[in-house]
């Protein structure tokens, strides 16, 4: 179906001055890309945009709004225009962690947030190229916009769709802040109208679309098993972890996003803790010189930056550099891949931990003094190695020019756990192999999701 600029310009699209060739448009096929939670973008297609008469009335309204623009409005436009439509919502979660706010299972928040924004973006792209509504300034060349009109159809608003999805998911995780998130989403959507690049009806349709899709994502979150209570007991015996409150113990029972099961890539059993091989690894942990720079790096990788935020900052930085931030479907895809591979790798790593219940180095040799409190879960495999390897492999796939750098970052993250005295080297090797296997499954999916 072609309407609006599609009919007016045929190969050269956009009405008015027909500014863009079809080859210049942003991802005309993205509406068909594979989604994470919803069945497809087409299945959530929004109703048709308003007719020409209503659009004319909206243009008149927009001229009045643009004439009244003040510094506060300009600041809002600039704030929400930074990065892709999902950037500010990722940054919101990042900043909370950096401010030492406790977010239980923060990887769940990132995963459901990014999947909702991605699916909402894909559904928005389906409708954009189905209805082909011109941007306001293409319908009226005299309209002075505060931003360059994006090279895609106007309806529905991509920023509004991402904002509606993000605010609804965040309200599920932080229900006491629902009104604040809703206000933020409305401001994000309205900022595009105030910039002159979306009609008001584009934004309202985008918000509603994002909210509808978020409800589907929330339904999945409610059924992922993360709220189930653990009813097992801590096993005892030689080589067994010692403790009474094992962290993440029920995570192997969570529903993965892509893996067939939590044990799909379970590592082989670790060797007997009294073996010569383990004794050598324990000696290496005990004898390692814990001083600058290894000590500060170990603390860094235990911080919110190392655990969570810097991975998203790398992705955002590289998207700014290669202009992927101006391509909402690809930006949303990158964030979602980074978050979801973390989610499944974490489940898989904890499956290994609680399959074997292997003791930590300081439990085998009490003379080992770790740099900081040892996490309250078994040693083998290393969560850090699994999660860092999984994320660095996905980032290497998405940004191949940075592959060597990010793989070195991932290795350092794993090595830091030996430097801290809380893991054996065999934990790191098993974790890295596990993380790579999980990442390869996500990359295999990406190669078939329509974007490549």
Coordinates of C-alpha atoms in Angstrom, one line a residue:
X1 CA 0.0 0.0 0.0
X2 CA 1.4 3.4 -1.0
X3 CA 0.0 6.7 0.2
X4 CA 1.3 10.1 1.2
X5 CA 4.9 10.5 0.0
X6 CA 4.9 7.0 -1.4
X7 CA 2.3 7.9 -4.1
X8 CA 3.6 11.4 -4.6
X9 CA 7.2 10.6 -5.4
X10 CA 7.3 6.9 -6.3
X11 CA 11.0 6.1 -6.4
X12 CA 12.0 9.5 -5.0
X13 CA 10.0 9.6 -1.8
X14 CA 8.4 12.3 0.3
X15 CA 5.9 14.8 -0.8
X16 CA 6.7 18.4 -1.3
X17 CA 10.3 18.7 -2.4
X18 CA 10.7 14.8 -2.5
X19 CA 13.9 15.1 -0.4
X20 CA 15.0 11.4 -0.2
X21 CA 15.6 8.6 -2.7
X22 CA 14.2 5.3 -1.7
X23 CA 17.8 4.0 -1.2
X24 CA 18.3 6.7 1.4
X25 CA 15.4 5.7 3.6
X26 CA 16.0 4.2 7.1
X27 CA 15.5 0.5 7.0
X28 CA 12.4 0.1 4.8
X29 CA 12.2 -3.6 5.6
X30 CA 12.7 -3.4 9.4
X31 CA 9.0 -3.9 10.0
X32 CA 9.6 -7.5 9.0
X33 CA 12.5 -8.2 11.3
X34 CA 12.1 -10.9 13.8
X35 CA 10.8 -9.7 17.2
X36 CA 11.6 -11.0 20.7
X37 CA 8.2 -11.3 22.4
X38 CA 5.4 -10.2 20.1
X39 CA 4.5 -12.5 17.1
X40 CA 5.4 -9.8 14.5
X41 CA 5.3 -6.1 13.9
X42 CA 2.4 -6.5 11.5
X43 CA 0.3 -8.2 14.2
X44 CA 0.5 -5.0 16.2
X45 CA 0.0 -2.6 13.3
X46 CA -1.6 0.7 14.5
X47 CA -4.9 2.0 12.9
X48 CA -4.5 4.3 9.8
X49 CA -3.3 7.9 10.4
X50 CA -5.8 10.8 10.3
X51 CA -7.1 11.9 6.9
X52 CA -5.9 14.9 5.0
X53 CA -8.3 17.3 6.7
X54 CA -7.2 16.2 10.2
X55 CA -3.6 16.4 9.1
X56 CA -4.1 20.0 8.0
X57 CA -5.6 20.8 11.4
X58 CA -2.6 19.2 13.1
X59 CA -0.2 21.3 10.9
X60 CA -2.0 24.5 12.0
X61 CA -1.6 23.3 15.6
X62 CA 2.1 22.6 15.1
X63 CA 2.8 26.1 13.6
X64 CA 1.4 27.6 16.8
X65 CA 3.5 25.3 19.0
X66 CA 6.7 26.1 17.0
X67 CA 6.0 29.8 17.2
X68 CA 5.9 29.5 21.0
X69 CA 9.1 27.6 21.5
X70 CA 11.2 28.8 24.5
X71 CA 14.6 27.7 26.0
X72 CA 13.0 25.1 28.2
X73 CA 11.3 23.5 25.2
X74 CA 14.5 23.6 23.2
X75 CA 16.3 21.8 26.1
X76 CA 13.6 19.0 26.1
X77 CA 14.0 18.6 22.3
X78 CA 17.8 18.4 22.7
X79 CA 17.6 16.0 25.6
X80 CA 15.3 13.4 24.0
X81 CA 17.1 13.7 20.6
X82 CA 20.4 12.5 22.0
X83 CA 21.1 9.1 20.7
X84 CA 18.5 6.6 19.5
X85 CA 15.0 6.6 20.9
X86 CA 16.1 4.0 23.5
X87 CA 19.2 5.8 24.6
X88 CA 17.8 7.9 27.4
X89 CA 15.9 5.0 28.9
X90 CA 19.0 2.8 29.0
X91 CA 20.8 5.7 30.6
X92 CA 18.1 6.1 33.2
X93 CA 18.8 2.5 34.5
X94 CA 22.6 3.0 34.2
X95 CA 22.5 6.1 36.3
X96 CA 20.5 4.5 39.0
X97 CA 23.1 1.7 39.3
X98 CA 25.9 4.2 39.3
X99 CA 24.2 6.1 42.1
X100 CA 24.3 2.8 44.1
X101 CA 20.5 2.4 44.0
X102 CA 19.7 -1.3 44.5
X103 CA 18.0 -2.9 41.5
X104 CA 17.4 -6.6 42.3
X105 CA 18.2 -8.7 39.2
X106 CA 19.1 -5.6 37.2
X107 CA 19.7 -7.8 34.2
X108 CA 16.0 -8.6 34.1
X109 CA 15.2 -4.9 33.9
X110 CA 17.6 -4.3 31.1
X111 CA 16.4 -7.4 29.2
X112 CA 12.6 -6.7 29.3
X113 CA 13.2 -3.0 28.8
X114 CA 15.2 -3.5 25.7
X115 CA 13.0 -6.2 24.2
X116 CA 10.0 -4.0 24.7
X117 CA 11.7 -1.1 23.0
X118 CA 12.9 -3.2 20.1
X119 CA 9.6 -4.9 19.5
X120 CA 7.8 -1.5 19.7
X121 CA 10.3 -0.1 17.2
X122 CA 9.8 -3.0 14.7
X123 CA 6.0 -2.6 15.0
X124 CA 6.3 1.1 14.4
X125 CA 8.5 0.5 11.3
X126 CA 5.9 -2.0 10.0
X127 CA 3.2 0.7 10.2
X128 CA 5.5 3.5 8.9
X129 CA 6.1 1.8 5.6
X130 CA 2.6 0.4 5.3
X131 CA 1.0 3.9 5.6
X132 CA 3.9 6.0 4.3
X133 CA 2.7 9.2 6.0
X134 CA 5.0 12.2 5.1
X135 CA 6.8 14.1 7.8
X136 CA 5.1 17.4 8.7
X137 CA 7.8 19.5 7.0
X138 CA 7.3 17.4 3.8
X139 CA 3.6 18.1 3.9
X140 CA 4.3 21.8 4.5
X141 CA 7.7 23.0 3.3
X142 CA 7.2 26.3 5.1
X143 CA 7.3 24.5 8.5
X144 CA 10.5 25.4 10.3
X145 CA 11.7 22.3 12.2
X146 CA 14.1 22.4 15.2
X147 CA 15.7 19.1 14.0
X148 CA 16.4 17.6 10.6
X149 CA 13.4 15.3 9.7
X150 CA 14.4 11.7 9.9
X151 CA 14.6 9.8 6.6
X152 CA 11.6 7.6 7.3
X153 CA 7.8 8.0 7.3
X154 CA 6.2 9.9 10.1
X155 CA 3.5 7.6 11.5
X156 CA 3.7 6.3 14.2
X157 CA 6.4 8.1 16.1
X158 CA 9.4 5.9 16.8
X159 CA 10.4 8.0 19.9
X160 CA 6.9 7.7 21.3
X161 CA 6.7 3.9 20.7
X162 CA 10.0 3.4 22.5
X163 CA 9.0 5.7 25.3
X164 CA 5.6 4.1 25.8
X165 CA 7.2 0.7 25.9
X166 CA 10.0 1.8 28.2
X167 CA 7.8 3.7 30.7
X168 CA 5.3 0.8 30.9
X169 CA 8.0 -1.8 31.6
X170 CA 9.8 0.4 34.1
X171 CA 6.5 0.9 35.9
X172 CA 6.2 -2.8 36.2
X173 CA 9.6 -3.0 37.9
X174 CA 9.2 0.2 39.9
X175 CA 5.4 0.6 40.4
X176 CA 5.7 3.5 42.9
X177 CA 7.2 5.6 40.1
X178 CA 4.5 4.9 37.5
X179 CA 3.3 8.5 37.2
X180 CA 6.8 9.8 36.8
X181 CA 7.6 7.3 34.0
X182 CA 4.4 8.1 32.3
X183 CA 5.2 11.8 32.4
X184 CA 8.6 11.1 31.0
X185 CA 7.2 9.1 28.1
X186 CA 4.7 11.8 27.2
X187 CA 7.5 14.4 27.3
X188 CA 9.7 12.2 25.0
X189 CA 6.8 11.8 22.6
X190 CA 5.8 15.5 22.7
X191 CA 9.5 16.6 22.1
X192 CA 9.2 15.3 18.5
X193 CA 6.1 17.3 17.9
X194 CA 7.7 20.4 19.4
X195 CA 10.7 19.8 17.1
X196 CA 8.3 19.8 14.1
X197 CA 9.3 16.3 12.9
X198 CA 6.1 14.4 14.0
X199 CA 2.4 15.1 13.9
X200 CA 0.6 15.0 17.3
X201 CA -1.3 11.9 16.1
X202 CA 2.1 10.2 15.3
X203 CA 3.1 10.6 18.9
X204 CA -0.2 9.5 20.4
X205 CA -0.3 6.4 18.2
X206 CA 3.3 5.6 19.0
X207 CA 2.7 5.9 22.8
X208 CA -0.3 3.6 22.6
X209 CA 1.6 1.1 20.4
X210 CA 4.6 1.0 22.9
X211 CA 2.3 0.5 25.8
X212 CA 0.4 -2.4 24.1
X213 CA 3.6 -4.2 23.3
X214 CA 5.0 -3.6 26.8
X215 CA 2.0 -5.4 28.2
X216 CA 3.0 -8.4 26.2
X217 CA 6.6 -8.2 27.5
X218 CA 5.4 -7.8 31.1
X219 CA 3.2 -10.9 30.7
X220 CA 6.3 -12.8 29.7
X221 CA 8.3 -11.4 32.6
X222 CA 5.5 -12.5 35.0
X223 CA 5.9 -16.1 33.7
X224 CA 9.7 -16.4 33.7
X225 CA 9.9 -18.2 37.1
X226 CA 12.0 -15.5 38.7
X227 CA 9.6 -15.1 41.7
X228 CA 9.6 -18.8 42.7
X229 CA 11.0 -19.7 46.1
X230 CA 13.8 -22.2 46.4
X231 CA 12.9 -25.2 48.5
X232 CA 16.1 -27.2 48.2
X233 CA 18.9 -27.7 50.6
X234 CA 22.6 -27.0 50.4
X235 CA 24.5 -30.2 49.8
X236 CA 27.5 -31.1 52.0
X237 CA 30.6 -33.1 51.4
X238 CA 34.2 -32.9 50.0
X239 CA 34.8 -30.1 47.5
X240 CA 31.3 -28.6 48.2
X241 CA 30.6 -24.9 48.6
X242 CA 29.8 -23.9 52.2
X243 CA 27.1 -21.5 53.1
X244 CA 23.4 -21.2 54.1
X245 CA 22.0 -18.6 51.8
X246 CA 23.1 -19.4 48.2
X247 CA 22.5 -16.4 45.9
X248 CA 20.8 -17.0 42.5
X249 CA 20.1 -20.6 43.5
X250 CA 16.7 -20.7 41.7
X251 CA 18.0 -19.0 38.6
X252 CA 18.6 -22.4 36.8
X253 CA 14.8 -22.7 36.9
X254 CA 14.1 -19.4 35.2
X255 CA 12.8 -19.4 31.6
X256 CA 15.6 -18.4 29.2
X257 CA 15.0 -16.0 26.4
X258 CA 16.7 -18.0 23.6
X259 CA 18.3 -21.1 25.1
X260 CA 16.3 -24.3 24.9
X261 CA 17.0 -24.9 28.6
X262 CA 19.4 -23.5 31.3
X263 CA 21.6 -26.6 31.0
X264 CA 22.0 -26.4 27.2
X265 CA 25.6 -25.5 27.4
X266 CA 26.4 -26.8 30.9
X267 CA 30.2 -27.1 31.4
X268 CA 31.8 -30.5 32.2
X269 CA 32.2 -31.3 35.9
X270 CA 35.2 -29.7 37.6
X271 CA 38.1 -31.9 38.8
X272 CA 38.4 -33.2 42.4
X273 CA 39.4 -30.4 44.6
X274 CA 42.2 -32.6 46.1
X275 CA 43.8 -33.2 42.6
X276 CA 47.2 -31.9 41.7
X277 CA 45.6 -29.7 39.0
X278 CA 43.3 -27.9 41.4
X279 CA 46.1 -27.7 44.0
X280 CA 48.2 -25.9 41.4
X281 CA 45.4 -23.5 40.5
X282 CA 44.8 -22.8 44.2
X283 CA 48.5 -22.1 44.7
X284 CA 48.3 -19.6 41.8
X285 CA 45.4 -17.8 43.5
X286 CA 47.2 -17.7 46.8
X287 CA 50.5 -16.6 45.4
X288 CA 49.1 -13.9 43.1
X289 CA 50.4 -10.4 44.1
X290 CA 47.3 -8.4 44.9
X291 CA 48.5 -4.8 44.3
X292 CA 48.1 -2.0 41.7
X293 CA 47.0 -2.2 38.9
X294 CA 45.4 -5.7 39.3
X295 CA 43.7 -4.8 42.6
X296 CA 42.0 -1.6 41.4
X297 CA 40.9 -3.5 38.2
X298 CA 39.4 -6.2 40.4
X299 CA 37.4 -3.6 42.3
X300 CA 36.3 -1.9 39.1
X301 CA 34.9 -5.2 37.7
X302 CA 33.0 -5.6 40.9
X303 CA 31.5 -2.2 40.6
X304 CA 28.2 -1.2 38.8
X305 CA 30.3 0.1 35.9
X306 CA 32.0 -3.2 35.4
X307 CA 29.0 -5.3 36.1
X308 CA 26.5 -3.4 34.0
X309 CA 26.7 0.1 32.8
X310 CA 30.0 0.3 30.8
X311 CA 28.8 -2.5 28.4
X312 CA 25.9 -0.3 27.4
X313 CA 28.1 2.8 27.3
X314 CA 30.5 1.0 24.8
X315 CA 27.5 0.2 22.6
X316 CA 26.1 3.8 22.8
X317 CA 29.5 5.3 22.1
X318 CA 30.1 3.2 19.0
X319 CA 26.6 3.8 17.8
X320 CA 27.3 7.6 18.1
X321 CA 30.5 7.2 16.2
X322 CA 29.1 5.1 13.3
X323 CA 25.7 6.9 13.2
X324 CA 23.7 3.8 14.2
X325 CA 22.0 6.1 16.7
X326 CA 20.2 7.7 13.7
X327 CA 18.9 4.2 12.7
X328 CA 16.3 3.3 15.5
X329 CA 15.7 -0.3 14.5
X330 CA 19.4 -1.2 14.4
X331 CA 20.1 0.7 17.7
X332 CA 17.2 -1.0 19.4
X333 CA 18.5 -4.4 18.1
X334 CA 22.0 -3.8 19.5
X335 CA 20.7 -2.9 23.0
X336 CA 18.3 -5.9 23.0
X337 CA 21.0 -8.3 21.9
X338 CA 23.4 -7.0 24.6
X339 CA 20.8 -7.3 27.3
X340 CA 19.3 -10.7 26.4
X341 CA 22.6 -12.5 25.9
X342 CA 23.5 -11.3 29.4
X343 CA 20.2 -12.7 30.7
X344 CA 20.6 -16.2 29.2
X345 CA 24.3 -16.4 30.0
X346 CA 23.6 -15.6 33.7
X347 CA 20.9 -18.4 33.8
X348 CA 23.3 -20.8 32.1
X349 CA 26.2 -19.9 34.4
X350 CA 24.2 -20.4 37.5
X351 CA 23.0 -23.7 36.2
X352 CA 26.6 -24.8 36.2
X353 CA 27.2 -23.4 39.6
X354 CA 24.3 -25.3 41.2
X355 CA 24.9 -28.5 39.2
X356 CA 28.3 -28.9 40.9
X357 CA 28.2 -26.6 44.1
X358 CA 32.0 -26.3 43.9
X359 CA 33.9 -24.6 46.7
X360 CA 35.7 -21.3 46.4
X361 CA 39.5 -21.0 46.7
X362 CA 39.4 -19.5 50.2
X363 CA 37.2 -22.5 51.3
X364 CA 39.8 -24.9 50.1
X365 CA 42.7 -22.8 51.6
X366 CA 41.8 -20.5 54.5
X367 CA 45.1 -18.6 54.0
X368 CA 43.7 -17.0 50.9
X369 CA 42.4 -13.5 51.7
X370 CA 40.2 -12.2 48.9
X371 CA 40.2 -8.5 48.1
X372 CA 36.5 -8.2 48.9
X373 CA 33.6 -10.2 50.1
X374 CA 33.2 -13.5 48.2
X375 CA 29.9 -13.7 46.3
X376 CA 27.4 -16.0 48.1
X377 CA 27.4 -18.7 45.4
X378 CA 29.6 -21.6 44.2
X379 CA 32.8 -21.1 42.3
X380 CA 32.5 -23.1 39.1
X381 CA 32.0 -21.7 36.5
X382 CA 32.7 -18.0 36.8
X383 CA 29.7 -15.7 36.3
X384 CA 32.0 -12.9 35.3
X385 CA 33.8 -14.8 32.6
X386 CA 30.5 -16.2 31.2
X387 CA 28.7 -12.8 31.2
X388 CA 31.6 -10.8 30.0
X389 CA 32.5 -13.2 27.2
X390 CA 28.9 -13.4 26.1
X391 CA 28.5 -9.6 25.9
X392 CA 31.9 -9.0 24.3
X393 CA 31.2 -11.6 21.6
X394 CA 27.8 -9.9 20.8
X395 CA 29.5 -6.5 20.7
X396 CA 32.2 -7.9 18.5
X397 CA 29.5 -9.1 16.1
X398 CA 27.7 -5.8 16.1
X399 CA 30.8 -3.6 16.0
X400 CA 33.5 -5.7 14.3
X401 CA 35.9 -2.8 14.1
X402 CA 36.1 -3.0 17.9
X403 CA 36.2 -6.8 18.2
X404 CA 39.9 -7.0 19.3
X405 CA 39.4 -4.3 21.9
X406 CA 36.2 -5.6 23.4
X407 CA 37.4 -9.2 23.6
X408 CA 40.4 -8.0 25.6
X409 CA 37.9 -6.2 27.9
X410 CA 36.0 -9.4 28.4
X411 CA 39.1 -11.4 29.2
X412 CA 40.2 -8.8 31.7
X413 CA 36.8 -9.0 33.4
X414 CA 37.2 -12.7 33.9
X415 CA 40.9 -12.5 34.9
X416 CA 40.0 -10.0 37.6
X417 CA 38.2 -12.6 39.6
X418 CA 41.5 -14.6 40.0
X419 CA 43.2 -11.3 40.8
X420 CA 40.6 -10.7 43.5
X421 CA 41.2 -14.2 45.0
X422 CA 37.7 -15.5 44.5
X423 CA 38.0 -17.8 41.5
X424 CA 40.3 -20.5 40.1
X425 CA 41.5 -20.2 36.6
X426 CA 39.5 -23.2 35.6
X427 CA 36.3 -21.3 36.6
X428 CA 37.3 -18.5 34.2
X429 CA 38.0 -21.0 31.3
X430 CA 34.7 -22.8 31.8
X431 CA 32.8 -19.5 32.1
X432 CA 34.4 -18.1 29.0
X433 CA 33.6 -21.2 27.0
X434 CA 30.0 -21.1 28.3
X435 CA 29.6 -17.4 27.5
X436 CA 30.9 -17.9 24.0
X437 CA 28.5 -20.8 23.3
X438 CA 25.5 -18.7 24.5
X439 CA 26.7 -15.7 22.4
X440 CA 27.0 -17.9 19.3
X441 CA 23.4 -18.9 19.6
X442 CA 22.3 -15.3 19.8
X443 CA 24.5 -14.3 16.9
X444 CA 23.1 -17.2 14.9
X445 CA 19.6 -15.8 15.6
X446 CA 20.7 -12.3 14.6
X447 CA 22.0 -13.6 11.2
X448 CA 18.5 -14.8 10.4
X449 CA 16.4 -12.0 12.0
X450 CA 16.1 -10.0 8.8
X451 CA 18.6 -7.2 9.7
X452 CA 21.6 -8.9 8.1

